[in-house]
Coordinates of C-alpha atoms in Angstrom, one line a residue:
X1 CA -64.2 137.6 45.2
X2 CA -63.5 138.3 48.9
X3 CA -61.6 135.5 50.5
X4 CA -61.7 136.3 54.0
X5 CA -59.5 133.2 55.1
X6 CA -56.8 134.6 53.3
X7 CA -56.5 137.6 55.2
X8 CA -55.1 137.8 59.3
X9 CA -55.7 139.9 61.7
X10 CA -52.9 141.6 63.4
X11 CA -54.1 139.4 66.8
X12 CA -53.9 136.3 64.9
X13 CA -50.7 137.4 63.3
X14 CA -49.2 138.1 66.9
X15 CA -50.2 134.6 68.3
X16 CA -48.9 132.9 65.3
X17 CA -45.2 134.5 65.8
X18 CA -45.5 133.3 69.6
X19 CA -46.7 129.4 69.0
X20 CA -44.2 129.3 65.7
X21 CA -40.9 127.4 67.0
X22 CA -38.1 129.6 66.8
X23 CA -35.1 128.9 64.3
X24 CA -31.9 127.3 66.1
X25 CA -29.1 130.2 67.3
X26 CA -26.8 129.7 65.3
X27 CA -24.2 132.2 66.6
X28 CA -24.7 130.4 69.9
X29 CA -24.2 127.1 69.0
X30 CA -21.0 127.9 66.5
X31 CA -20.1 129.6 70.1
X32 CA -20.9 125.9 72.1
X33 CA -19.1 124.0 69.5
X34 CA -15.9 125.7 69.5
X35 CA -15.8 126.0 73.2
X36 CA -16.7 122.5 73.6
X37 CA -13.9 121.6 70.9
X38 CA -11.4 124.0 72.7
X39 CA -12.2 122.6 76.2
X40 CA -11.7 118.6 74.3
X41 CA -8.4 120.3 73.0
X42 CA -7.1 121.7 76.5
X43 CA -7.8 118.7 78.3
X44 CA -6.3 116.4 75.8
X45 CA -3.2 118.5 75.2
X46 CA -1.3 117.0 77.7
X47 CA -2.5 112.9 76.5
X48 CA 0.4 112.8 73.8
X49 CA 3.3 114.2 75.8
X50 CA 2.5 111.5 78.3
X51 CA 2.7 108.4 76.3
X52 CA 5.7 110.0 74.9
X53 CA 7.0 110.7 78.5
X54 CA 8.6 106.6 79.1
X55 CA 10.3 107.2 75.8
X56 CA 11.7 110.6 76.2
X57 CA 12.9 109.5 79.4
X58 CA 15.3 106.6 77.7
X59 CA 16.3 109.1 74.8
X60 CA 17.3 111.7 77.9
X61 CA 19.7 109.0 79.5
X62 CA 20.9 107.3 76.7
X63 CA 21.4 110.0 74.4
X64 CA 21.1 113.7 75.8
X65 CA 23.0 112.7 78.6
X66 CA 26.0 111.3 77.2
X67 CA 26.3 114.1 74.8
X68 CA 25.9 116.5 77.7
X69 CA 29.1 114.7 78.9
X70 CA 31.3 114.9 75.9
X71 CA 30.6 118.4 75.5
X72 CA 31.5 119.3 78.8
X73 CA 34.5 116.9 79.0
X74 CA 35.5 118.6 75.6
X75 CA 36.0 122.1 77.7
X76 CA 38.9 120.6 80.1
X77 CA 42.2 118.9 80.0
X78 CA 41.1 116.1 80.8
X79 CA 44.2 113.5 80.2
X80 CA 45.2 110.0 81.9
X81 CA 46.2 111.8 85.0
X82 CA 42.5 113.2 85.7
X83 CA 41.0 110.1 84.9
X84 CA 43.2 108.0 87.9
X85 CA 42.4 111.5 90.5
X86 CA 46.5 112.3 90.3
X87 CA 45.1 115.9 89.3
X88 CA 42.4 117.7 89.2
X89 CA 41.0 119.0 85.7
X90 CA 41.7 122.4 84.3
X91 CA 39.2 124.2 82.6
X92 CA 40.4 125.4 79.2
X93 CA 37.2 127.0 77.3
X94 CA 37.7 126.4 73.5
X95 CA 41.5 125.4 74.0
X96 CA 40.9 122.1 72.9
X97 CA 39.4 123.1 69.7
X98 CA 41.9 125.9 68.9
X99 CA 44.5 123.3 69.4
X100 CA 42.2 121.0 66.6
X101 CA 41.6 123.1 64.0
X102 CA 45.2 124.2 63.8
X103 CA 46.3 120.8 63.3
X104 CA 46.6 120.2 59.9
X105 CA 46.3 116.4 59.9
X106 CA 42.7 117.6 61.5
X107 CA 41.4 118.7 58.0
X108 CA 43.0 116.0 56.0
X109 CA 41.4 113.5 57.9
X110 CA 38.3 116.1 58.0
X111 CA 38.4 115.9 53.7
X112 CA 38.8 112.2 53.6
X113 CA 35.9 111.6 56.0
X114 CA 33.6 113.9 53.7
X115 CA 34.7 112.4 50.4
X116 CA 35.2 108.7 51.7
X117 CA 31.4 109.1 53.5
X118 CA 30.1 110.7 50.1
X119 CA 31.5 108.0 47.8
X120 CA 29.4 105.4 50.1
X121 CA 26.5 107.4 50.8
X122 CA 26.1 107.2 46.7
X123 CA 27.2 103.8 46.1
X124 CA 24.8 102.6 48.9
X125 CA 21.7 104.3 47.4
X126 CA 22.5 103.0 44.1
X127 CA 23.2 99.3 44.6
X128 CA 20.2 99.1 47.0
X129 CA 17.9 101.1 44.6
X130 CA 19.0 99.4 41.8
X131 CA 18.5 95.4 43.5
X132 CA 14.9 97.1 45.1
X133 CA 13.7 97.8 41.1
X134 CA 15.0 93.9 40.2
X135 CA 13.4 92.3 43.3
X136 CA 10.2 93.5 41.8
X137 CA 11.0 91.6 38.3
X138 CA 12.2 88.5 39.4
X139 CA 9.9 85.7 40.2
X140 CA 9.7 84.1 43.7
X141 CA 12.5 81.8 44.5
X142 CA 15.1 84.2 43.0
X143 CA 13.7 86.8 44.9
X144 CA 13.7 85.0 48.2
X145 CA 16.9 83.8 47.9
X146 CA 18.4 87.5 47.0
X147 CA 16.3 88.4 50.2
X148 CA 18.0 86.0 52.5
X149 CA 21.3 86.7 50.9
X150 CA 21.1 90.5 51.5
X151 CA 19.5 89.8 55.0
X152 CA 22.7 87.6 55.9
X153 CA 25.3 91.0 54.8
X154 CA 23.3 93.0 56.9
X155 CA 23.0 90.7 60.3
X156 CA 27.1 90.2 60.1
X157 CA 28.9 91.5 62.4
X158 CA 31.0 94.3 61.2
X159 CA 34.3 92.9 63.0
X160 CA 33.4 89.7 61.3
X161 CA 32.4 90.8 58.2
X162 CA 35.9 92.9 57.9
X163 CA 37.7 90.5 58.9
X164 CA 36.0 87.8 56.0
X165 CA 36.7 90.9 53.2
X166 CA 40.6 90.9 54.5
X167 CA 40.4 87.2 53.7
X168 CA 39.2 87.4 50.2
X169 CA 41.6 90.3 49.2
X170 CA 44.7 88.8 51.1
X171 CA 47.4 88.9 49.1
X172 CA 48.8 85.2 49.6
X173 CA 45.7 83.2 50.3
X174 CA 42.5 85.3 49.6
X175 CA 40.7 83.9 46.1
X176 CA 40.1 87.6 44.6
X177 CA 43.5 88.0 43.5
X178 CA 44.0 84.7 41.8
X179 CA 41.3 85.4 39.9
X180 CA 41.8 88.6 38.8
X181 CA 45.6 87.4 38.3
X182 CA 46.8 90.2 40.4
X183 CA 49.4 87.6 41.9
X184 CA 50.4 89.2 45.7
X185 CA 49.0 92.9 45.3
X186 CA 48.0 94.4 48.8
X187 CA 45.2 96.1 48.7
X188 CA 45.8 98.1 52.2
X189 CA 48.9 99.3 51.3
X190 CA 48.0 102.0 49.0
X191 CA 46.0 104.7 50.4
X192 CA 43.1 104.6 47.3
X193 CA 43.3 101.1 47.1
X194 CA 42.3 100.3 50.8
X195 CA 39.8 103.2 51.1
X196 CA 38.1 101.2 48.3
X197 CA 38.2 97.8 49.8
X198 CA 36.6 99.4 52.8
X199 CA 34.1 101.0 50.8
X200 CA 33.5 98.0 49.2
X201 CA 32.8 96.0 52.4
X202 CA 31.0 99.0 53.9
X203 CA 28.1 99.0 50.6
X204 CA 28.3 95.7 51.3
X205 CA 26.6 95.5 54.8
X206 CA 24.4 98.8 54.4
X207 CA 22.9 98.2 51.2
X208 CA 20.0 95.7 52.2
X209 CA 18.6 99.0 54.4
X210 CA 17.7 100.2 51.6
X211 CA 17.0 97.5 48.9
X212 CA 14.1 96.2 51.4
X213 CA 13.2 99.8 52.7
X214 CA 12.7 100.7 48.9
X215 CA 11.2 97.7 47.7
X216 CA 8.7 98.1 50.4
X217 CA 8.0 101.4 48.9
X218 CA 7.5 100.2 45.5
X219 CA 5.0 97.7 46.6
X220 CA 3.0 100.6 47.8
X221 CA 2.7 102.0 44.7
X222 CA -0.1 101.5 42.6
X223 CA 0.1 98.7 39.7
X224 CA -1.7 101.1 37.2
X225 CA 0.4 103.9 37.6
X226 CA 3.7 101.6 36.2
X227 CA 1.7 99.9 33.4
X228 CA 0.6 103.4 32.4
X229 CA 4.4 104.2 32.2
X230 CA 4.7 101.1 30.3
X231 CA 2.3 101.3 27.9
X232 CA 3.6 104.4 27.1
X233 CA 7.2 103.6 26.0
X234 CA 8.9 104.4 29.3
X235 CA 12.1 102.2 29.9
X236 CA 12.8 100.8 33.1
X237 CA 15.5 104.0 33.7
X238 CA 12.5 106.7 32.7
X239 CA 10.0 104.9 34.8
X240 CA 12.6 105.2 37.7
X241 CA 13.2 108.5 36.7
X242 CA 10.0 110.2 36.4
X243 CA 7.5 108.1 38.2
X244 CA 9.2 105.9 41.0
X245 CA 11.9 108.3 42.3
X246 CA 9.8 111.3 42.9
X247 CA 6.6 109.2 44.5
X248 CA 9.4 107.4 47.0
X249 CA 10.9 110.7 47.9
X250 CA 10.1 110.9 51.4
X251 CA 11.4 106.8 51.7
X252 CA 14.5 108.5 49.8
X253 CA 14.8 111.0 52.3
X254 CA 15.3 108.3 55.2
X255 CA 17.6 106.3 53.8
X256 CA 19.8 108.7 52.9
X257 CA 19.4 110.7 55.8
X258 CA 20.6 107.1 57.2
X259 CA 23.3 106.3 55.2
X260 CA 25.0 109.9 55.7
X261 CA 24.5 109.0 59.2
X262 CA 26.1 105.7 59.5
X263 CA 29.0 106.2 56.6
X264 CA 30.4 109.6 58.6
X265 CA 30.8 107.5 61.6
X266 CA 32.4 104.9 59.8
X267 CA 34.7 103.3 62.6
X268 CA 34.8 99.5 62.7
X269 CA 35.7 98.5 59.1
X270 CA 38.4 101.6 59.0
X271 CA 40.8 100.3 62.5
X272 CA 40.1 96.7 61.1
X273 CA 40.9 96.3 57.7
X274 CA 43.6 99.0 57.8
X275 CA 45.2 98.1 60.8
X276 CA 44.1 101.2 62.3
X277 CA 44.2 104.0 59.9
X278 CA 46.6 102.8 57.3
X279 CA 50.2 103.5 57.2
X280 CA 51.2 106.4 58.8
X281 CA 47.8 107.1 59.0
X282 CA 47.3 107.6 55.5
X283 CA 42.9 105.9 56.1
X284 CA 42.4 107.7 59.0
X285 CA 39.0 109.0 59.6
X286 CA 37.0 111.5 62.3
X287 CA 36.1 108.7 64.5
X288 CA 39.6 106.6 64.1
X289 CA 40.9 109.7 64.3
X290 CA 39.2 111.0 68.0
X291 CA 39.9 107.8 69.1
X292 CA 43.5 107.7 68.3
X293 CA 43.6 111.1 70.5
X294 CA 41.2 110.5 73.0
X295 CA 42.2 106.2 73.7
X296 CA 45.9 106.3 72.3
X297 CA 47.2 109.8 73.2
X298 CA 45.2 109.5 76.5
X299 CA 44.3 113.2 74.9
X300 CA 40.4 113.0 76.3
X301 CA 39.2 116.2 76.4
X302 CA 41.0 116.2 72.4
X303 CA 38.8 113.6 71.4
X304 CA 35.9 115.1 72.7
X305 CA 36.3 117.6 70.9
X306 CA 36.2 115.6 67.7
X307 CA 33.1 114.3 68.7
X308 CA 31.5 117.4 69.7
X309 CA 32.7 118.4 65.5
X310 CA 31.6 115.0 64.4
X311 CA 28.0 115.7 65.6
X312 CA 27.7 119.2 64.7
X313 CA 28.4 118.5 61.1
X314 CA 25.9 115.8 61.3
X315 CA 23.5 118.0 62.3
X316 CA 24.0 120.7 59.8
X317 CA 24.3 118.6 56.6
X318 CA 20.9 116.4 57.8
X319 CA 19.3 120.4 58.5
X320 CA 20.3 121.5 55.5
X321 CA 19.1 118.4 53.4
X322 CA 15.8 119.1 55.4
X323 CA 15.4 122.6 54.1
X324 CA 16.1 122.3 50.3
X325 CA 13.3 119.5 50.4
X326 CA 11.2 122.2 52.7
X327 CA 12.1 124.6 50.0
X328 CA 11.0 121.9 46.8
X329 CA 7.4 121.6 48.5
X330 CA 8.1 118.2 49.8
X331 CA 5.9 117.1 53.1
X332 CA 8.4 115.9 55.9

């Protein structure tokens, strides 16, 4: 059977191809599209910087600024004398440091910082981690109440809050030693005793950072996830362990970050409590320590050079904290 409607003609065929609509370009349009996107990208590259711009601006003066000054200051002799215009200053390069590091009493105090900021960078972490986990197994009043308590350690005054710790270890009035029977003892007297009395006052006003920074984090986390751990024979240790600690990381990573921070520049609860820097200086620490030289020696362009140390170290422990997380596959 001859179907002749099945069959074209090459004229039919022709006018077919012209009338059919034609299929979209694709490499034109991918083309469009990423020039459209790139042109969105070039004009909004600029957007971010300039909300930023106000705040940069405050950072530059109150921060970039001032170090700019130390720095520079930390270059020249720069004593009493140039401060009342009597002389002019000298320009010393890296005198001021040679003279630092080869002062031995430099890298005592240098040690005592490092181990004195270590021992409360670790006691910090654990007393707030470990009041963070019970917060979250206490019922509501308790957990109010040990809210309000930590919030009242961490809105005190340091000055104040010093000077209440002296009280309560004073050797003829304070109540610690009567009950521990330790009759007079002075706890600032002995170099380990008073670092730990300021230790203790120092965890004591930094730890509710991080119980309510943590306890925040643990919120966040999902319910089923620490029933799971429950359910399957995980103590409260484990669970921490293996489930909460490595889901909080990056919540880790700040407040430690922090506490290094804040327990390196311990100044306040060091020139109160032990009168200074102890006895013969035995409590000193870098930033009783620059200002002794830069406030007491009238030694300014000295003491800017223990700042200038005091932020460089900074910089290089948070860096290198930063890159063995980089290096563990952590997101930062």
């Amino acid at each position: 059977m001859n179907d002749r409607s099945a069959v074209k003609t090459p004229a039919a065929a022709t006018a077919a191809a012209v009338t059919a609509p034609r299929p979209p370009n694709r490499t034109a349009d991918a083309r469009g599209g990423r020039t459209t996107r790139g042109a969105a990208r070039g004009s909004g590259g600029w957007t971010p910087w300039l909300y930023l711009a106000p705040a940069l601006l405050v950072l530059g003066g109150l921060l970039v600024y001032p170090i700019y000054q130390l720095g520079l200051i930390s270059f020249f002799e720069y004593t009493q004398a140039q401060v009342s215009g009597g002389e002019p200053a000298t320009f010393e390069g890296f005198g001021n440091y040679g003279r630092l590091f080869g002062d031995p009493q430099f890298w005592q105090v240098l040690l005592a910082t490092v181990l004195f900021a270590a021992a409360c960078v670790v006691s910090t972490l654990a007393v707030g981690c470990a009041l963070a986990v019970l917060l979250t197994r206490v019922r509501a009043v308790p957990r109010l109440a040990l809210m309000l308590a930590a919030l009242g350690a961490w809105a005190t005054p340091a000055v104040t809050g010093s000077t209440v710790w002296l009280f309560l270890f004073d050797p003829d009035f304070g109540p610690v030693n009567r009950m521990l029977g330790l009759g007079d003892h002075a706890w600032t007297y002995g170099r380990l005793s008073a670092f730990f009395l300021v230790l203790l006052e120092v965890v004591w006003c930094s730890f509710p950072f991080v119980m309510v920074t943590v306890y925040a984090g643990i919120r966040a986390v999902p319910g089923e996830v620490l029933e799971a751990a429950a359910l399957d024979g995980a103590s409260q240790w484990r669970i921490w362990r293996s489930v909460l600690a490595p889901m909080l990381r990056p919540i880790l990573v700040v407040v430690t970050i922090q506490s290094v921070i804040w327990d390196f520049k311990v100044f306040t609860q060091i020139y109160v409590m032990t009168n200074g820097g102890g006895i013969a200086g035995q409590n000193l620490v870098l930033n009783v320590y620059a200002y002794q030289q830069a406030f007491a020696s009238s030694q300014y362009g000295l003491g800017s050079a223990v700042g200038i140390v005091m932020l460089l170290i900074l910089l290089a422990v948070t860096l290198v904290y930063l890159r063995l997380l980089r290096r563990q596959g952590e997101e930062l």
